[in-house]
Coordinates of C-alpha atoms in Angstrom, one line a residue:
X300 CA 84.3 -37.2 34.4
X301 CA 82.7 -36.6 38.3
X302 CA 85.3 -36.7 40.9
X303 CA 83.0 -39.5 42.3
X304 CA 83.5 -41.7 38.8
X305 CA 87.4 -41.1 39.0
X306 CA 88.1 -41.9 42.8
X307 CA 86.0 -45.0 41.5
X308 CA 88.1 -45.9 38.6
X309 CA 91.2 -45.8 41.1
X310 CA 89.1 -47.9 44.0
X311 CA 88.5 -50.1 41.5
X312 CA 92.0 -50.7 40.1
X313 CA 93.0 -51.4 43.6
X314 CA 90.5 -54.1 44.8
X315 CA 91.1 -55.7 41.5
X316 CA 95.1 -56.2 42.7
X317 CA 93.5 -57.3 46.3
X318 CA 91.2 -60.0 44.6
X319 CA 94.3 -60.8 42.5
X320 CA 96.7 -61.3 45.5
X321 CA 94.5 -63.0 48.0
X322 CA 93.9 -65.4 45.5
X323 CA 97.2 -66.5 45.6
X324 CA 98.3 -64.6 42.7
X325 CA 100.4 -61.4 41.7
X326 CA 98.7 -58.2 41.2
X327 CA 98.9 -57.5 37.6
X328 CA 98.4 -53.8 35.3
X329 CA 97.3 -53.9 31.8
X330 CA 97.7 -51.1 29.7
X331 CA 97.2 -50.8 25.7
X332 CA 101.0 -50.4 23.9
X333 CA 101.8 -46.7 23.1
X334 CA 104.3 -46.9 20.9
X335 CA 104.5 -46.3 17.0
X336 CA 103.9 -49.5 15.8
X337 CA 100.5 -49.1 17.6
X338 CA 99.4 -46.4 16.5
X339 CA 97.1 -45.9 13.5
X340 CA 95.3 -43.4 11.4
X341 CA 91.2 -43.8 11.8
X342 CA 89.5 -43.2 9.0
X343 CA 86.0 -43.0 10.2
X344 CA 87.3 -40.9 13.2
X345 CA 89.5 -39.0 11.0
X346 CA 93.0 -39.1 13.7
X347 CA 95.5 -41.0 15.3
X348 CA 94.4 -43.8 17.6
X349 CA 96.1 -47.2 19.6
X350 CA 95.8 -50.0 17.7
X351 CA 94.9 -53.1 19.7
X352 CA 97.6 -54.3 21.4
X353 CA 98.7 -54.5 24.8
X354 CA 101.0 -54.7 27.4
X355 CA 100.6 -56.9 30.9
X356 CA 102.4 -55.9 33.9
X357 CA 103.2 -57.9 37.1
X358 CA 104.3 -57.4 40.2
X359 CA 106.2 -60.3 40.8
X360 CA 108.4 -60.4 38.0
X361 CA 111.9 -58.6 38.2
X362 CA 112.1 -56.6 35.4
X363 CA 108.4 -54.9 36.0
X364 CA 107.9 -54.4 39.8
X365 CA 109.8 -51.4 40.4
X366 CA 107.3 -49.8 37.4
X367 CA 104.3 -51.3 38.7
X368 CA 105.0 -50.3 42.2
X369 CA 105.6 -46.5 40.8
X370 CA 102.3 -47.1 38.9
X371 CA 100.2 -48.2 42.0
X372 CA 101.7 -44.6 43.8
X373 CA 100.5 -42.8 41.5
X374 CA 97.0 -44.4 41.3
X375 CA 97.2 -44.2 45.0
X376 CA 98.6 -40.4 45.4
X377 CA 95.7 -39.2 42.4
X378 CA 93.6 -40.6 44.4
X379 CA 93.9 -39.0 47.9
X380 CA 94.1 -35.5 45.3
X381 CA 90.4 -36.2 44.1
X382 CA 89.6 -37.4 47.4
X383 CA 91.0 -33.3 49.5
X384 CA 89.4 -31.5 46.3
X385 CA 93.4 -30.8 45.8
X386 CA 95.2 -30.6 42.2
X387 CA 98.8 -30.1 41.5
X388 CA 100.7 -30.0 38.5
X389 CA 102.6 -33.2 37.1
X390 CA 105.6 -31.4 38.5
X391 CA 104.0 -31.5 41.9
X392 CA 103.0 -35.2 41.5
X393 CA 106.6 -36.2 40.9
X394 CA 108.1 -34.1 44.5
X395 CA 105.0 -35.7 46.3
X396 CA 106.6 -39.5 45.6
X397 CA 110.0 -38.4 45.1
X398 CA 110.6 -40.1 48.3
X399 CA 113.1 -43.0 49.8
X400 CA 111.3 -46.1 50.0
X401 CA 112.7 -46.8 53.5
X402 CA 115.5 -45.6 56.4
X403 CA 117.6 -48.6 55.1
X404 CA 117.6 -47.9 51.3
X405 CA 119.0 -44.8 49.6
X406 CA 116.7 -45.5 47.0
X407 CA 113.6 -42.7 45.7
X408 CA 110.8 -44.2 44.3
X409 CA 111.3 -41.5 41.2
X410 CA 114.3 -40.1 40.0
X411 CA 113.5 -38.2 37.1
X412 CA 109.8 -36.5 36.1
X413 CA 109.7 -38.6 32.7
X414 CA 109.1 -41.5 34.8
X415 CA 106.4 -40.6 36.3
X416 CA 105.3 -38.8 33.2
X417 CA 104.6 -41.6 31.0
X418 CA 103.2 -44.1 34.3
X419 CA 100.9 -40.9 34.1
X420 CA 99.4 -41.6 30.6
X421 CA 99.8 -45.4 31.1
X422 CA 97.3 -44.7 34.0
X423 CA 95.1 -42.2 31.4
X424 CA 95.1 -44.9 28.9
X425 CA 94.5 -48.0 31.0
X426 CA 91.9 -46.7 33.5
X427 CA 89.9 -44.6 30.7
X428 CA 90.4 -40.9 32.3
X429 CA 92.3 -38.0 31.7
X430 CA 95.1 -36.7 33.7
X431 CA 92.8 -33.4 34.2
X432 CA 89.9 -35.6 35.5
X433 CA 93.0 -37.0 38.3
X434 CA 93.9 -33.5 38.9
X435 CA 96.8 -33.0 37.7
X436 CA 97.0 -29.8 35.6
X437 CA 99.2 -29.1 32.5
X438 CA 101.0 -25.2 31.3
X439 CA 98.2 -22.7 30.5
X440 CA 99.0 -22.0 27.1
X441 CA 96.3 -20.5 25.1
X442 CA 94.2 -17.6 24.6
X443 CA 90.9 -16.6 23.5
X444 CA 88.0 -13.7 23.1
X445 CA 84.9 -13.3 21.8
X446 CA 81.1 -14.4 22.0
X447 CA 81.9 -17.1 24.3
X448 CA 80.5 -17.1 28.3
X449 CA 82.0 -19.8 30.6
X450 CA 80.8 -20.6 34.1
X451 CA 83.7 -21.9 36.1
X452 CA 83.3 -23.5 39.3
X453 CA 87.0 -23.5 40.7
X454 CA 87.9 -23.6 44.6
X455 CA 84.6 -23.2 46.1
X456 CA 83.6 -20.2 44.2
X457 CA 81.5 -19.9 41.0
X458 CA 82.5 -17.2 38.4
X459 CA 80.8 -16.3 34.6
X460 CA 83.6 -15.4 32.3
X461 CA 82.7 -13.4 29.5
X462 CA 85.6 -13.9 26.7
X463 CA 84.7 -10.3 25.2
X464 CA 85.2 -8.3 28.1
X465 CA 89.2 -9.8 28.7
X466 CA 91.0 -6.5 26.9
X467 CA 94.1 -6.9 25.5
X468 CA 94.8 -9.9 27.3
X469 CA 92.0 -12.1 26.1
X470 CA 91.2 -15.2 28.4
X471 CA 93.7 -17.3 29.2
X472 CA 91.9 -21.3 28.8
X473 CA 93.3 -23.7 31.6
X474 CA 94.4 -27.4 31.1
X475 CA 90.8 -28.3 32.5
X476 CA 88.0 -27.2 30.6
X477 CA 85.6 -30.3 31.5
X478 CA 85.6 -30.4 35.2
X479 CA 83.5 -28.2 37.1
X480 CA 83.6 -25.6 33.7
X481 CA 80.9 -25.4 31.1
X482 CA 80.0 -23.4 28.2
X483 CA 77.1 -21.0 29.4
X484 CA 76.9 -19.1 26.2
X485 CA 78.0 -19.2 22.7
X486 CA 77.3 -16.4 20.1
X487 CA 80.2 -16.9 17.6
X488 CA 79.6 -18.2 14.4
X489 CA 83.1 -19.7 13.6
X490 CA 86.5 -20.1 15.4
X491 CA 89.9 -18.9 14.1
X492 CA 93.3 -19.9 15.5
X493 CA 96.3 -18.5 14.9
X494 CA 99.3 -19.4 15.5
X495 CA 101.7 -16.6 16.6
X496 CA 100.3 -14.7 19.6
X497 CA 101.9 -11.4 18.5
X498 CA 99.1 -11.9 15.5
X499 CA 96.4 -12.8 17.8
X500 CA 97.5 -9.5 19.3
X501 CA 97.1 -7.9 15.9
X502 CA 93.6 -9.1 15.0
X503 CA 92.0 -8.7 18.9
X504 CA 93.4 -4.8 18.2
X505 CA 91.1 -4.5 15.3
X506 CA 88.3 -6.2 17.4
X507 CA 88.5 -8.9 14.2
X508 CA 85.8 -11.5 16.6
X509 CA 83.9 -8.4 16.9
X510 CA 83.2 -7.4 13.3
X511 CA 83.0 -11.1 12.4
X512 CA 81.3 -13.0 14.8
X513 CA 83.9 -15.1 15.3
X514 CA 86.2 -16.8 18.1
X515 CA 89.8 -15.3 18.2
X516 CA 92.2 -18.3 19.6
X517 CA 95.8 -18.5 19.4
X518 CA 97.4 -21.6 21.3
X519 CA 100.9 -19.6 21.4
X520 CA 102.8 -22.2 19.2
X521 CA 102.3 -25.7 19.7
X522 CA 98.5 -26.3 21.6
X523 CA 98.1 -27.3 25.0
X524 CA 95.8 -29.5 26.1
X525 CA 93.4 -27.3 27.1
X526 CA 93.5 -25.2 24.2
X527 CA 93.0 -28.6 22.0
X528 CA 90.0 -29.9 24.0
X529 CA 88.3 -26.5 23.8
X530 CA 88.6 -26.5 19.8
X531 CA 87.0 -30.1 20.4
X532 CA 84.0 -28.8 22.4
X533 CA 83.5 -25.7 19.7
X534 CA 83.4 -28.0 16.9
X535 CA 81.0 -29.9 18.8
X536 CA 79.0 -27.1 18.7
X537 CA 78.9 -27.2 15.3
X538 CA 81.1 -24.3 15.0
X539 CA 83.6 -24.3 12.0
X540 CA 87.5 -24.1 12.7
X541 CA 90.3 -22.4 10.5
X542 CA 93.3 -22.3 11.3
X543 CA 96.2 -19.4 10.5
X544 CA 99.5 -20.9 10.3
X545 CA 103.3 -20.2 9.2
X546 CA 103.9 -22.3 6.0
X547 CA 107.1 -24.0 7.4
X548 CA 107.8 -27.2 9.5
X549 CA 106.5 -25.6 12.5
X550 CA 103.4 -24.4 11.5
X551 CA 102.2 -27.5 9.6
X552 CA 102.9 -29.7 12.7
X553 CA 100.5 -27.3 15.0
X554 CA 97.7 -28.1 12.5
X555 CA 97.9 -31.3 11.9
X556 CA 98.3 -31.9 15.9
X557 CA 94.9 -29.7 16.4
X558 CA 93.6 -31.7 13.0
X559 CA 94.4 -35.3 13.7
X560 CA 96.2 -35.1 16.7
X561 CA 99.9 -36.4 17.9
X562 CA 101.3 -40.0 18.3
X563 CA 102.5 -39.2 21.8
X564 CA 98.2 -38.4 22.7
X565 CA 96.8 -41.0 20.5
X566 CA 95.4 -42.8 23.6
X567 CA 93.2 -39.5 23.5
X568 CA 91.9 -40.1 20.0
X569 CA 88.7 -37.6 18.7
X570 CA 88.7 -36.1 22.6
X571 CA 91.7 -34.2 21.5
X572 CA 91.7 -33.5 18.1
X573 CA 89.4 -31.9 15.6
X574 CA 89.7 -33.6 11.9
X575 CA 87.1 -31.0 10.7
X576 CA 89.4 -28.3 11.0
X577 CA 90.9 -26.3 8.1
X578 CA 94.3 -24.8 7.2
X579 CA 93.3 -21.0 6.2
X580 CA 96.9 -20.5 5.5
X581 CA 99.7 -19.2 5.0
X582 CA 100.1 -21.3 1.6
X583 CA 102.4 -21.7 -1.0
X584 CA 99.9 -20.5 -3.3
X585 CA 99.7 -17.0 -1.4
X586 CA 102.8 -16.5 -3.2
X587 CA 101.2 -16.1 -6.5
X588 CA 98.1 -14.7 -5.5
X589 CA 99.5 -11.6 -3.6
X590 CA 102.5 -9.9 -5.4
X591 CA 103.7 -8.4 -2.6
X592 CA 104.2 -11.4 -0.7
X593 CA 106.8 -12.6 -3.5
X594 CA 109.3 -10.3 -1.9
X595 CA 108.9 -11.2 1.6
X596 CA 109.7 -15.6 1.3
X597 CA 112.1 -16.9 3.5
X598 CA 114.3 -19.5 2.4
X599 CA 113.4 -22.9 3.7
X600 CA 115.7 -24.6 6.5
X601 CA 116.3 -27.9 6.1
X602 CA 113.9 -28.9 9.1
X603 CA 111.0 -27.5 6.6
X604 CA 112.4 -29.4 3.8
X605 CA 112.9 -32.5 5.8
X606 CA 109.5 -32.3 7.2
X607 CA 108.0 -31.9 4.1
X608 CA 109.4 -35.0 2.8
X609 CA 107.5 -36.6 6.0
X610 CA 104.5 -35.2 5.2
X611 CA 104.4 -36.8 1.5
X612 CA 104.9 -40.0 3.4
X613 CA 101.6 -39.6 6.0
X614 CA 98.5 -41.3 3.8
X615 CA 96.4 -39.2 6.1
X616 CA 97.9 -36.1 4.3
X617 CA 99.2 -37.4 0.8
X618 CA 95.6 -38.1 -0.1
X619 CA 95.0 -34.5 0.3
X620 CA 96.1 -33.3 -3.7
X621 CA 96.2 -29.6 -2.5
X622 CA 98.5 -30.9 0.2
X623 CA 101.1 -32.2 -1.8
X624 CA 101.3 -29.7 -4.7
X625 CA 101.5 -27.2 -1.7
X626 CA 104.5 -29.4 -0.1
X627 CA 105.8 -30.1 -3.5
X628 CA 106.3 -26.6 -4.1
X629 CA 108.1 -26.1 -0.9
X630 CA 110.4 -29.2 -2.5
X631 CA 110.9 -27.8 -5.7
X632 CA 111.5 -24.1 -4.6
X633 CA 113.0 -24.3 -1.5
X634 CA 111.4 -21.5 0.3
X635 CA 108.4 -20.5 3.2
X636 CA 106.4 -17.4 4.4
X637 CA 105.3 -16.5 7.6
X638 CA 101.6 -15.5 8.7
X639 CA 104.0 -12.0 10.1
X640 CA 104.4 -11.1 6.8
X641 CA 100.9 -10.5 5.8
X642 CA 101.8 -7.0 8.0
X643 CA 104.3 -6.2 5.0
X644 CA 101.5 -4.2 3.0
X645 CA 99.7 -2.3 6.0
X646 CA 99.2 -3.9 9.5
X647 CA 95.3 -4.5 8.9
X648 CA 95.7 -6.4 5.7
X649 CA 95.9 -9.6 8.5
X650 CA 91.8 -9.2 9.0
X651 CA 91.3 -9.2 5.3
X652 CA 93.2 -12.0 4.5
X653 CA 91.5 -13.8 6.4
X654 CA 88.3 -12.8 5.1
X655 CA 89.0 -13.3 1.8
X656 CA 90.4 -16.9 2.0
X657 CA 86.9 -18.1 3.9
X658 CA 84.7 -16.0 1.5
X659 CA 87.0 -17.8 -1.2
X660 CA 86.7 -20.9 0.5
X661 CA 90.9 -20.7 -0.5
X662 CA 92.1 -23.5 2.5
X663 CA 93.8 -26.3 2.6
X664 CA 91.9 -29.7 3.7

């Protein structure tokens, strides 16, 4: 979204309150609910989503003005951000109105960031934006290299990034990947994200995107934002996505957060997730198909075993056959492997893995 478009969306949410209040009434926010109950799975859209219902705030009712005053700050502070070219972190947002509210009253209008944190996404749900298009920036999180060119316009300068000239390091993808940043070139055929940067590390040693075409993206653990919405814009592109996982409770989350995305983001729906995506591995059926892996299980904690259990419960996973024998296994024999232990027959075997479970077409849905 344009600067111009957002500083809109906020002008408009303003004279809306004006028209409300000089007719004689008081300025009301309406934002859809974002709780559990509301939100669903989308089968056409293949991910989480908010239901329909919705919330109405007023002004002039006791137990709602003090969070639809802190609302209109922040509509009003984003604002004046878009409006000086400015962005800050949601960290900055919260010391920017963490302020008295008069001489008289020891009283700040914020006392703790998850206030304004979640008046952030009401704001991102009701007004149809994204904190990024506001300017407020999230943790830089992931990494990638490869065939990929990206012209950033940042600050008054203009810069072409070229994802295979990054090193060791790799690129390192910022929490805004829409605004005033565009994909210039794209030579890869396919995108693989692993989990565990210390793999990532592994694989960009070998030059792995090199010899397969491919893009080389780990999101360091649990994906950020920015990491997420760039998987979205690859797949848009047509490219396929795999994904490299642990086979425990953490590693299963990260997937099915890139896959269908989280509750806690569901206002986001297909924007941030990509249901196209695959789960390469590591499986429970790895086990049995590579001897020496037999040797190197870890048994399960009860966080895996409990999240397991969950799993069976989600209909968006459960209808998923290779899913549930997978988790059923995990049940029944109370173990899990990491994607580290791969490295247990000779480092490179990682590359060839991977390799062999696309040529196979051996992944999870």
């Amino acid at each position: 979204m344009s600067d111009k478009h957002a500083e809109k969306k906020m002008t408009d949410l303003g004279k809306k309150m004006l028209k409300e209040v000089e007719g004689g009434e008081g300025p009301t926010f309406e934002t859809p609910l974002r709780t559990k109950s509301n939100t669903i799975y989308d089968d056409g859209i293949g991910c989480l989503r908010l239901g329909e219902k919705k919330e109405l705030r007023k002004f002039l009712s006791v137990s709602q003005a003090r969070t639809f005053m802190q609302t209109v700050a922040i509509a009003a502070k984003t604002k004046r951000f878009i409006k000086e070219e400015l962005h800050t972190s949601i960290r900055g947002l919260f010391y920017q109105l963490k302020f008295s509210l008069g001489e008289d009253l020891d009283e700040d209008l914020f006392s703790e960031q998850s206030e304004s944190n979640a008046l952030i996404e009401d704001l991102e749900v009701a007004m149809g934006v994204m904190r990024e298009d506001l300017h407020l920036t999230t943790d830089r999180k992931g990494v990638v290299a490869g065939a990929l060119k990206i012209r950033d316009k940042f600050a008054g300068d203009e810069t072409v990034i070229n994802c295979e000239k990054q090193g060791r390091s790799g690129w390192m993808i910022p929490s805004d990947v829409d605004n005033g940043m565009e994909i210039e070139e794209l030579e890869a055929d396919w995108v693989l994200v692993v989990e565990k940067d210390a793999l990532w590390q592994r694989l960009n040693e070998d030059r792995f995107w090199k010899k397969e075409n491919c893009l080389l993206i780990t999101p360091k653990g649990q994906a950020s934002r920015g990491t997420r919405r760039l998987l979205r814009k690859l797949a848009d592109k047509k490219l396929p996505v795999y994904c490299f996982m642990d086979c425990d409770a953490w590693g299963w989350y990260i997937y099915w957060t890139i896959k269908t995305g989280s509750m806690n983001l569901a206002y986001l729906g297909r924007d941030f997730a990509v249901p196209e995506s695959r789960f390469l591995g590591v499986t429970m059926q790895d086990i049995n198909d590579y001897e020496f892996l037999q040797k190197l299980t870890i048994k399960a904690k009860d966080v895996d075993i409990k999240r397991a259990e969950e799993m069976l419960g989600y209909p968006w996973i459960n209808r998923h056959k290779p899913w549930v024998d997978n988790l059923n296994l995990v049940l029944k024999t109370k173990k899990k492997i990491e994607q580290d232990a791969l490295q247990g027959q000779r480092l490179t075997f990682v590359g060839e893995y991977v390799k062999e479970k696309i040529n196979n077409k051996k992944w999870l849905p």
